[in-house]
mmCIF file of C-alpha atoms in Angstrom:
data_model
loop_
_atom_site.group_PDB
_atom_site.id
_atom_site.type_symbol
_atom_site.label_atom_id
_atom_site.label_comp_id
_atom_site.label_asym_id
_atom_site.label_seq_id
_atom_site.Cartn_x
_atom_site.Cartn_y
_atom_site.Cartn_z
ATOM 1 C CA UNK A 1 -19.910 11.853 16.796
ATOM 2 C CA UNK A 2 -23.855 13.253 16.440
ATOM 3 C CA UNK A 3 -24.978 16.889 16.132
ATOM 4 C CA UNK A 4 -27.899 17.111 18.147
ATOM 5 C CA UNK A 5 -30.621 19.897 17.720
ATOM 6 C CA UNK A 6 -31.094 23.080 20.301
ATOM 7 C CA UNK A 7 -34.339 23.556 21.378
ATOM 8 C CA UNK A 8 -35.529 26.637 19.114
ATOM 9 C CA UNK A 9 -33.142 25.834 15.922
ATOM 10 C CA UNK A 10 -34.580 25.673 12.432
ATOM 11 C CA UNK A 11 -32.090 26.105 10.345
ATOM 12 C CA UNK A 12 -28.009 25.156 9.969
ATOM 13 C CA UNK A 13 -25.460 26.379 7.883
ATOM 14 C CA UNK A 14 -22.525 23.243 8.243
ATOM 15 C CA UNK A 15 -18.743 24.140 6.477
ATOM 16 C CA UNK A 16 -17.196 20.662 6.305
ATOM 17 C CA UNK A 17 -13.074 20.216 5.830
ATOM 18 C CA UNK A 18 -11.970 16.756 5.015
ATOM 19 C CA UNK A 19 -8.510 16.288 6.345
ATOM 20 C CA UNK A 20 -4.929 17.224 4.628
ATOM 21 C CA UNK A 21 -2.606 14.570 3.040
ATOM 22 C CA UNK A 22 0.558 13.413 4.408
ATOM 23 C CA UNK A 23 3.729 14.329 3.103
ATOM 24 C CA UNK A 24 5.815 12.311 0.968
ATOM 25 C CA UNK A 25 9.334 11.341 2.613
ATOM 26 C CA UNK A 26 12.419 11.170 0.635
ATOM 27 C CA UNK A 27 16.374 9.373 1.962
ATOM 28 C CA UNK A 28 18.658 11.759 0.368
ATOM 29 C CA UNK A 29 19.119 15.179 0.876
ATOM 30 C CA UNK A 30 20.958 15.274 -2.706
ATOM 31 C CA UNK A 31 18.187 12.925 -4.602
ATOM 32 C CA UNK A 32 14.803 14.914 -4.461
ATOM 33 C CA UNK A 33 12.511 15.863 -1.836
ATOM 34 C CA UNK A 34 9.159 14.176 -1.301
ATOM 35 C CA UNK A 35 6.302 15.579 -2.337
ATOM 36 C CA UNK A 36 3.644 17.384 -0.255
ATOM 37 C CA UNK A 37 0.277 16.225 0.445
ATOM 38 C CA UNK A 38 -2.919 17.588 -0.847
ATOM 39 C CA UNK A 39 -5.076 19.596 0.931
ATOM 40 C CA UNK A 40 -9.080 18.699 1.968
ATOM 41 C CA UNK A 41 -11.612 20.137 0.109
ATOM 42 C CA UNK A 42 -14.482 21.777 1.720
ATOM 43 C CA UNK A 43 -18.296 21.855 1.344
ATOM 44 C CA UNK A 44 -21.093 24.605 2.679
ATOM 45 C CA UNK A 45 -24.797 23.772 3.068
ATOM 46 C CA UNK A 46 -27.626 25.068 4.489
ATOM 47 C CA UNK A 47 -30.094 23.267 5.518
ATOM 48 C CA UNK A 48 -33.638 23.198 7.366
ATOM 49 C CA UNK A 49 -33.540 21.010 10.427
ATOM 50 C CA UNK A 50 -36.991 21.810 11.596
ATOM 51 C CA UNK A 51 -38.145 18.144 10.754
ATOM 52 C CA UNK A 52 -34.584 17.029 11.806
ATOM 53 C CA UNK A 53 -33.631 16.196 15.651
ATOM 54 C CA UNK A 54 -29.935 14.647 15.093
ATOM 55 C CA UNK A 55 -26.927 13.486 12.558
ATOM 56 C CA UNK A 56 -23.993 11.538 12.191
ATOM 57 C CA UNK A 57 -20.589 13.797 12.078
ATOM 58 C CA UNK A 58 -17.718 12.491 11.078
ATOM 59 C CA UNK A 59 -14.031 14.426 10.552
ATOM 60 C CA UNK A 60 -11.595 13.124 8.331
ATOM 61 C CA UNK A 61 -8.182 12.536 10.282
ATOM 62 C CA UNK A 62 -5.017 13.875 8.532
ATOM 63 C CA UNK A 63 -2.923 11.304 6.385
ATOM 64 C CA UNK A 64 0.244 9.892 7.877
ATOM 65 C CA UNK A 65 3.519 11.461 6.828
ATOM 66 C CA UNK A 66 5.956 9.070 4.743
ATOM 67 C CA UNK A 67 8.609 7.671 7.201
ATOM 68 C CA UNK A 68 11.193 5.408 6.371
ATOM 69 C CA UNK A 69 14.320 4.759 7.848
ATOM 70 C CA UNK A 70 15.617 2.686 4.447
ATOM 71 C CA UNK A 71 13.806 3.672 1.971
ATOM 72 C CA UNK A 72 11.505 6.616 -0.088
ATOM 73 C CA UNK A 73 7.774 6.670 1.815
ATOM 74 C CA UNK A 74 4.719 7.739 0.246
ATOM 75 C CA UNK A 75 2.460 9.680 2.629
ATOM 76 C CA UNK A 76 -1.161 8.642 3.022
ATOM 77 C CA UNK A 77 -4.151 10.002 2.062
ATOM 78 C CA UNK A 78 -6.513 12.630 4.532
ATOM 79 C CA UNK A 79 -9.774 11.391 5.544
ATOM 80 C CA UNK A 80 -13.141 12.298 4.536
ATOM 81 C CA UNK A 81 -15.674 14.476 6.620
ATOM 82 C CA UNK A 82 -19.464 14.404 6.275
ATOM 83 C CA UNK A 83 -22.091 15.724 8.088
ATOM 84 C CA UNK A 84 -25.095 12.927 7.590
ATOM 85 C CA UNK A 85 -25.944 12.440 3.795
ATOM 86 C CA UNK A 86 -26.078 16.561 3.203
ATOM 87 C CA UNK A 87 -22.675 17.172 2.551
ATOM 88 C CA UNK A 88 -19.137 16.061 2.640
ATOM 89 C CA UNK A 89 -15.774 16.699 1.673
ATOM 90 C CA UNK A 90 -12.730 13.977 0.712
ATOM 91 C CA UNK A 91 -9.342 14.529 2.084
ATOM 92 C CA UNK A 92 -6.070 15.267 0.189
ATOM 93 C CA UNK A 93 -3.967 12.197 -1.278
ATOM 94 C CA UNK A 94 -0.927 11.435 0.096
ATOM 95 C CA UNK A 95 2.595 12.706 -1.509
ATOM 96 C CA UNK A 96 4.475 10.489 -3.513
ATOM 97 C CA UNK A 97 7.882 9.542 -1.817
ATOM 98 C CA UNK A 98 10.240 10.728 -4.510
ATOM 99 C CA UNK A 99 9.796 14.155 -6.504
ATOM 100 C CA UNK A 100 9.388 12.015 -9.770
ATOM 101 C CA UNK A 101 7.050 9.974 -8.142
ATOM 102 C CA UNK A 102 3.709 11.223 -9.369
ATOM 103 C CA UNK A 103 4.741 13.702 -12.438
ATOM 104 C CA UNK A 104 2.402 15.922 -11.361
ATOM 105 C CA UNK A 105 1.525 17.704 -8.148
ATOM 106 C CA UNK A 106 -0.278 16.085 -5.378
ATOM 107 C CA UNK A 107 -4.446 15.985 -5.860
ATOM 108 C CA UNK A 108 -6.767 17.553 -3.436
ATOM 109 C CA UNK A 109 -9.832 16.896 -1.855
ATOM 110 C CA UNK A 110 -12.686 18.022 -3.045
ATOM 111 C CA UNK A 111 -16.358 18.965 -1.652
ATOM 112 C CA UNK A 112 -19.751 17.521 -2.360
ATOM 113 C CA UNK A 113 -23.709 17.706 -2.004
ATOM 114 C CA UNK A 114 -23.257 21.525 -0.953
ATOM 115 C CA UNK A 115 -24.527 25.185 -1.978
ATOM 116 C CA UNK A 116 -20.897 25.320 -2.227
ATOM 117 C CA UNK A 117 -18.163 22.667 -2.992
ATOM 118 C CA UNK A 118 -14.472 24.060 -3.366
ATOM 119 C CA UNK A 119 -11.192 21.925 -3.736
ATOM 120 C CA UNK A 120 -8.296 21.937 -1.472
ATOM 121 C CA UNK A 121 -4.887 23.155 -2.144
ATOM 122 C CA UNK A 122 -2.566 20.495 -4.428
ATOM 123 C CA UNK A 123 0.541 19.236 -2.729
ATOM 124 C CA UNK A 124 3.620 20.898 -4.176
ATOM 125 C CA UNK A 125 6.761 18.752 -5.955
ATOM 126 C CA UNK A 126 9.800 18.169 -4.358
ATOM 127 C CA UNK A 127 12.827 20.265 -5.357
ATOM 128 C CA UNK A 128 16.031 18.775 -5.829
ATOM 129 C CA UNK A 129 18.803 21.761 -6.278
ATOM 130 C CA UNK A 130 22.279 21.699 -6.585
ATOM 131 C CA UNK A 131 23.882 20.051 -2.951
ATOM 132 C CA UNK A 132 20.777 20.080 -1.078
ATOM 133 C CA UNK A 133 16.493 19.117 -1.854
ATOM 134 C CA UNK A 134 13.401 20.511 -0.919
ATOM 135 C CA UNK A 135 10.471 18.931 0.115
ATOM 136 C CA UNK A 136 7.307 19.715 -1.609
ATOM 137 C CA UNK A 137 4.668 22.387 0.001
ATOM 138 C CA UNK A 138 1.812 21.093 1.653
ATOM 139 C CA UNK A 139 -1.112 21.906 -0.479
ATOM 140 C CA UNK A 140 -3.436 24.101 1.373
ATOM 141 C CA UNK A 141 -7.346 23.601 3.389
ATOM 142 C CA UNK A 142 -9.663 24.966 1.307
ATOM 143 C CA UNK A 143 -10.995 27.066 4.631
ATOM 144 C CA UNK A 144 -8.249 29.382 5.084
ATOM 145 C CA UNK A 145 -6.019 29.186 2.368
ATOM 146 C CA UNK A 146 -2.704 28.161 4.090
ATOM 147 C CA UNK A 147 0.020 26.178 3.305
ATOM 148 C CA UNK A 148 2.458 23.594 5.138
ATOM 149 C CA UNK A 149 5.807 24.945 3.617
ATOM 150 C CA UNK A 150 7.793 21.998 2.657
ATOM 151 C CA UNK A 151 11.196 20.604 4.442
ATOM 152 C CA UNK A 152 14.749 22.004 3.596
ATOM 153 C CA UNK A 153 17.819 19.990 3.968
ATOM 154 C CA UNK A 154 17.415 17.444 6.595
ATOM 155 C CA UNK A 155 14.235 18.990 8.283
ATOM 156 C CA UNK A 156 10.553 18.269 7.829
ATOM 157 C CA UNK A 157 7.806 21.170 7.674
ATOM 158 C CA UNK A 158 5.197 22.247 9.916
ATOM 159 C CA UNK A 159 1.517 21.519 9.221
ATOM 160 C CA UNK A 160 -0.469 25.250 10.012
ATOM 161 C CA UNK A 161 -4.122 24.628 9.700
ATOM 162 C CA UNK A 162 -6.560 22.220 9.593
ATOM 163 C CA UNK A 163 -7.313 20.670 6.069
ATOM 164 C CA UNK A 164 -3.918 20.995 5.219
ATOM 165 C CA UNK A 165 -1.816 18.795 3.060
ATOM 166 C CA UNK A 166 1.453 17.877 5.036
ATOM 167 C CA UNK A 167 5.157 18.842 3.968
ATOM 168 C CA UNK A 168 7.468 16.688 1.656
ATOM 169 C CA UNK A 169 10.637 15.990 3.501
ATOM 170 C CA UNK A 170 14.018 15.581 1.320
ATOM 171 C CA UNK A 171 15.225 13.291 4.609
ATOM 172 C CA UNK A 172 13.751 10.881 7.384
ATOM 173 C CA UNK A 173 9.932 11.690 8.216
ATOM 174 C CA UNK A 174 8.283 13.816 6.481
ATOM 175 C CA UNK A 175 4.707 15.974 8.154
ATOM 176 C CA UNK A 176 1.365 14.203 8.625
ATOM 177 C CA UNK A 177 -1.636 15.997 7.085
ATOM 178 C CA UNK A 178 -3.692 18.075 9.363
ATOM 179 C CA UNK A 179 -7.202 16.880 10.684
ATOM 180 C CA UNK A 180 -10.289 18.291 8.883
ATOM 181 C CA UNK A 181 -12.969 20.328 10.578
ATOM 182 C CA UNK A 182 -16.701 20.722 10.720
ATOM 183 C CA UNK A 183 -18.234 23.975 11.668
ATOM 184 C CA UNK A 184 -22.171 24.091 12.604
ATOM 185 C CA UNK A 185 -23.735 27.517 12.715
ATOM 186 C CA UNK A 186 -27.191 27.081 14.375
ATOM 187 C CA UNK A 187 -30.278 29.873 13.621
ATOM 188 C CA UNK A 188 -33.889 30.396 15.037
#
């Protein structure tokens, strides 16, 4: 969308949230749960829009939760948020399908081009305990801090806030990443 100037305005202070990965989707409760998606990074900026009448917003959608009927599912990545060429911030990666998947935990998104650039949350590893599997925490938004807490058994997680990573599922489906966010504080 645009951001277009009040009458009066001079100056902005813009917090954009790129959006959380999607979860990582496992087929057996007993094999490993997937892991979670990353969480979007975030950049602040202020800027002086007195010579400035409009700009181009854009908010990174979440990633897509893994989902798989036959097989493991890697979730997809979060989008990336900007607001014009001042400042943006990349979305979360997606979780791998499988707790060995990646070796590591899921990467976050990261912030750019502002006064202040902070990284999201990393997507947690999938657990894989005796008789039953975890899926992997969602990493968390840089915003608020919160997590997606990962599936247990046969159940996927619940995604909390935006910018954050979605929750591995051990079994069919696991959470898409939430949407990111831009916030526009205007000043005279």
């Amino acid at each position: 969308g645009t951001w277009t100037k009040p009458s009066g305005i001079k100056i902005i202070r813009v917090t954009v949230l790129g959006g959380g990965g999607g979860g990582g989707q496992d087929i057996g409760i007993y094999s490993g749960g997937g892991n979670g998606g990353g969480g979007g990074g975030l950049s602040q900026k202020t800027i002086d829009v007195t010579s400035i009448s409009s700009e181009t917003v854009t908010i990174g959608s979440g990633g897509t939760g893994g989902s798989s009927n036959t097989a493991r599912a890697n979730g997809t990545s979060g989008g990336t948020s900007s607001f014009g060429s001042h400042c943006s911030a990349t979305g979360g990666t997606g979780g791998g399908g499988h707790m060995e998947a990646s070796g590591t935990c899921t990467a976050a998104g990261v912030g750019s081009n502002g006064n202040i650039n902070v990284r999201g949350g990393f997507g947690g590893k999938g657990i894989n305990a005796q008789n039953m599997s975890h899926g992997g925490d969602g990493g968390a938004g840089a915003m608020w801090g919160v997590d997606c807490p990962g599936g247990y058994g046969t159940a996927s997680g619940v995604t909390v806030a935006y910018g954050s990573g979605g929750a591995g599922s051990p079994w069919y489906g696991a959470t898409n990443g939430a949407s990111g966010l831009i916030v526009v504080e205007e000043f005279k």
